[in-house]
Amino acid sequence: DAGITQSPRYKITETGRQVTLMCHQTWSHSYMFWYRQDLGHGLRLIYYSAAADITDKGEVPDGYVVSRSKTENFPLTLESATRSQTSVYFCASSQLLGYTDTQYFGPGTRLTVL
Amino acid sequence: KQEVTQIPAALSVPEGENLVLNCSFTDSAIYNLQWFRQDPGKGLTSLLLIQSSQREQTSGRLNASLDKSSGRSTLYIAASQPGDSATYLCAVKDYGQNFVFGPGTRLSVLP
């Protein structure tokens, strides 16, 4: 199906392990984003990408790494997971960032770090 | 730093009522404002986007207004239905690439 997908949907890992969350979109949107959603903080932007090979930090980038070798994929890696990274992670995409361009969100990945 | 708040945090109403959700932001230099809906365990779905130069947008039973000078937006839902039950989030985009979300209002519409 067309759209934006995330995998896995649920993940349990241990402190110190490396974890990669995948995001794939079929619209060829230029922009892609990673957010985390936590009670008491709402959604916060981790990283975003304006195009393949162009990424930039958001509000809470520490402890995360992103790459974008292809327009359709935007993986998020936690190099050494910590308990504070337990959260729900959402990927989103947008064609452009003009006045009328909305973001389309994936279903989310619920990550638990033990 | 831009901050977005939403009032109320939760709302429960009987079916058929008209209701208003509020969103406030601290910095009026915004590019646009969006209202999203989030169902439990799901991602966000965009409902309405208001450009900084606009005052309101309408889609079906939904109407969103924007008053940049006072840092406020309201989402009006007419004739609420049980299917409207969800969390509603507003988000503002500034002239950089920063999107700031509010914490959301959890709406329950009782049959």
Coordinates of C-alpha atoms in Angstrom, one line a residue:
Chain A
D1 CA 0.0 0.0 0.0
A2 CA 1.1 3.5 -0.7
G3 CA 1.8 5.8 2.2
I4 CA 4.3 5.9 5.1
T5 CA 5.2 2.8 7.0
Q6 CA 7.3 2.2 10.1
S7 CA 8.9 -1.0 11.4
P8 CA 9.0 -2.5 13.8
R9 CA 5.7 -1.4 15.4
Y10 CA 6.9 -2.6 18.8
K11 CA 10.4 -3.1 20.1
I12 CA 11.9 -4.1 23.5
T13 CA 15.6 -3.8 23.9
E14 CA 18.1 -3.5 26.7
T15 CA 20.2 -0.5 27.8
G16 CA 23.4 -0.2 25.7
R17 CA 22.1 -2.0 22.6
Q18 CA 21.9 -0.4 19.2
V19 CA 18.4 -0.1 17.7
T20 CA 17.4 1.0 14.3
L21 CA 13.8 2.1 13.5
M22 CA 12.8 2.1 9.9
C23 CA 10.7 4.6 8.0
H24 CA 9.6 4.2 4.4
Q25 CA 7.4 6.5 2.3
T26 CA 6.0 5.8 -1.2
W27 CA 5.1 9.4 -2.2
S28 CA 8.7 10.6 -3.0
H29 CA 8.2 13.4 -0.5
S30 CA 11.2 15.6 -0.2
Y31 CA 11.0 16.1 3.6
M32 CA 11.0 13.4 6.3
F33 CA 11.0 13.8 10.0
W34 CA 11.4 11.8 13.2
Y35 CA 9.5 12.7 16.4
R36 CA 9.2 11.2 19.8
Q37 CA 6.0 11.4 21.8
D38 CA 6.2 11.3 25.6
L39 CA 3.6 12.0 28.3
G40 CA 4.1 15.5 29.6
H41 CA 6.2 16.5 26.6
G42 CA 4.0 16.0 23.5
L43 CA 5.7 15.4 20.2
R44 CA 9.3 16.6 19.9
L45 CA 11.3 16.8 16.7
I46 CA 14.5 14.6 16.8
Y47 CA 15.8 15.0 13.2
Y48 CA 14.6 16.0 9.8
S49 CA 15.8 15.6 6.3
A50 CA 15.1 18.0 3.4
A51 CA 16.4 15.5 0.7
A52 CA 18.6 12.5 0.3
D53 CA 21.9 13.0 2.0
I54 CA 20.7 16.2 3.7
T55 CA 19.8 15.9 7.4
D56 CA 19.5 18.4 10.3
K57 CA 18.9 18.3 14.0
G58 CA 15.7 19.1 15.7
E59 CA 14.9 19.8 19.3
V60 CA 16.1 16.6 20.9
P61 CA 18.8 14.9 18.7
D62 CA 21.3 13.7 21.4
G63 CA 21.7 9.9 21.4
Y64 CA 20.2 9.5 17.9
V65 CA 21.7 9.1 14.4
V66 CA 19.9 9.4 11.1
S67 CA 20.8 8.8 7.5
R68 CA 19.0 9.2 4.2
S69 CA 20.7 7.6 1.3
K70 CA 17.4 7.2 -0.6
T71 CA 14.5 9.6 -0.8
E72 CA 12.0 7.0 0.4
N73 CA 13.9 5.7 3.5
F74 CA 14.8 7.6 6.7
P75 CA 16.1 5.2 9.4
L76 CA 16.7 6.3 13.0
T77 CA 19.4 4.7 15.0
L78 CA 19.8 4.7 18.7
E79 CA 23.5 3.9 19.0
S80 CA 23.5 2.9 22.7
A81 CA 19.9 2.8 24.0
T82 CA 19.1 4.4 27.3
R83 CA 15.9 4.1 29.5
S84 CA 15.1 7.7 28.8
Q85 CA 14.7 6.8 25.1
T86 CA 11.7 4.7 25.9
S87 CA 9.0 6.4 23.9
V88 CA 6.7 6.2 20.9
Y89 CA 8.5 7.3 17.7
F90 CA 6.7 8.7 14.8
C91 CA 8.1 9.3 11.3
A92 CA 6.5 11.9 9.0
S93 CA 6.9 13.2 5.5
S94 CA 6.0 16.3 3.6
Q95 CA 6.3 17.2 -0.1
L96 CA 7.6 20.6 0.7
L97 CA 7.6 23.0 3.6
G98 CA 5.5 25.7 2.0
Y99 CA 2.6 27.5 3.6
T100 CA 0.1 24.8 2.6
D101 CA 2.2 21.6 2.9
T102 CA 1.1 19.3 5.6
Q103 CA 2.9 16.4 7.2
Y104 CA 1.8 12.8 6.9
F105 CA 2.5 10.6 9.8
G106 CA 3.3 6.9 10.1
P107 CA 1.6 4.6 12.7
G108 CA 4.5 4.9 15.1
T109 CA 7.0 2.5 16.8
R110 CA 6.6 1.9 20.5
L111 CA 10.1 1.4 21.9
T112 CA 10.8 0.1 25.4
V113 CA 14.4 0.2 26.8
L114 CA 14.9 -2.0 29.8
Chain B
K1 CA 11.5 29.4 22.5
Q2 CA 8.1 28.7 21.1
E3 CA 5.7 27.0 23.5
V4 CA 2.3 25.6 22.7
T5 CA -0.4 24.9 25.2
Q6 CA -3.9 23.4 24.8
I7 CA -6.9 23.8 27.0
P8 CA -8.7 21.7 28.1
A9 CA -6.4 18.7 28.6
A10 CA -9.5 16.5 28.4
L11 CA -13.1 17.0 27.5
S12 CA -16.2 14.7 27.7
V13 CA -19.4 15.8 26.0
P14 CA -22.7 14.1 24.9
E15 CA -23.2 13.5 21.3
G16 CA -24.6 16.4 19.3
E17 CA -22.9 19.2 21.2
N18 CA -20.9 21.9 19.6
L19 CA -17.5 22.2 21.2
V20 CA -14.4 24.4 21.1
L21 CA -10.8 23.3 21.6
N22 CA -8.2 25.9 22.4
C23 CA -4.5 26.3 21.4
S24 CA -2.2 29.0 22.5
F25 CA 1.4 29.8 21.4
T26 CA 3.9 32.2 22.8
D27 CA 5.7 33.5 19.7
S28 CA 3.4 35.1 17.0
A29 CA 6.1 34.7 14.3
I30 CA 4.6 31.5 12.9
Y31 CA 4.5 30.2 9.3
N32 CA 1.4 28.2 9.7
L33 CA -0.7 26.3 12.3
Q34 CA -2.1 22.8 11.9
W35 CA -4.7 20.8 13.8
F36 CA -4.2 17.1 14.0
R37 CA -6.2 14.2 15.2
Q38 CA -4.6 11.2 16.9
D39 CA -6.5 8.0 17.6
P40 CA -5.2 5.6 20.3
G41 CA -2.2 3.6 19.0
K42 CA -2.2 5.4 15.7
G43 CA -0.3 8.2 14.0
L44 CA -1.5 11.8 13.5
T45 CA -3.9 12.8 10.8
S46 CA -3.9 16.4 9.6
L47 CA -7.3 18.0 9.9
L48 CA -6.8 21.7 9.0
L49 CA -3.8 23.9 8.1
I50 CA -4.1 27.7 8.5
Q51 CA -1.5 29.8 6.8
S52 CA -0.1 32.7 8.8
S53 CA -2.0 35.2 6.5
Q54 CA -5.3 33.4 7.0
R55 CA -7.9 33.8 9.7
E56 CA -9.7 30.5 9.4
Q57 CA -10.2 27.3 7.6
T58 CA -13.2 25.0 7.4
S59 CA -13.6 21.3 6.6
G60 CA -17.0 19.8 7.0
R61 CA -18.0 20.1 10.6
L62 CA -14.6 21.5 11.6
N63 CA -13.6 25.1 11.7
A64 CA -10.3 26.4 12.8
S65 CA -9.5 30.0 13.5
L66 CA -6.2 31.8 14.0
D67 CA -5.4 35.0 15.8
K68 CA -1.7 35.5 15.5
S69 CA -1.5 38.7 17.4
S70 CA -3.0 37.1 20.5
G71 CA -1.2 33.8 19.9
R72 CA -4.4 31.8 19.8
S73 CA -6.2 29.2 17.6
T74 CA -9.5 27.5 18.2
L75 CA -10.9 24.3 16.7
Y76 CA -14.7 24.3 16.6
I77 CA -16.4 21.0 16.1
A78 CA -20.1 21.1 15.2
A79 CA -22.6 18.5 16.1
S80 CA -20.1 16.2 17.7
Q81 CA -20.3 12.4 17.1
P82 CA -18.8 9.4 19.0
G83 CA -16.5 9.0 16.0
D84 CA -14.9 12.3 16.9
S85 CA -13.5 10.8 20.0
A86 CA -9.7 11.2 19.8
T87 CA -6.8 13.4 20.9
Y88 CA -6.6 16.7 19.0
L89 CA -3.2 18.3 18.7
C90 CA -2.2 21.7 17.4
A91 CA 1.2 22.4 16.0
V92 CA 2.9 25.6 14.9
K93 CA 5.7 25.9 12.3
D94 CA 8.1 28.8 12.6
Y95 CA 10.1 30.4 9.8
G96 CA 12.9 27.9 10.4
Q97 CA 12.2 24.2 10.1
N98 CA 10.8 23.9 13.6
F99 CA 7.5 22.3 14.4
V100 CA 6.2 22.7 17.9
F101 CA 3.3 20.6 19.1
G102 CA 0.9 21.2 21.9
P103 CA 0.2 18.4 24.4
G104 CA -3.2 17.7 23.0
T105 CA -6.8 17.7 24.2
R106 CA -8.4 14.2 24.7
L107 CA -12.0 14.3 23.5
S108 CA -14.6 11.8 24.4
V109 CA -18.1 12.1 22.8
L110 CA -20.6 10.0 24.6
P111 CA -23.5 8.3 22.7

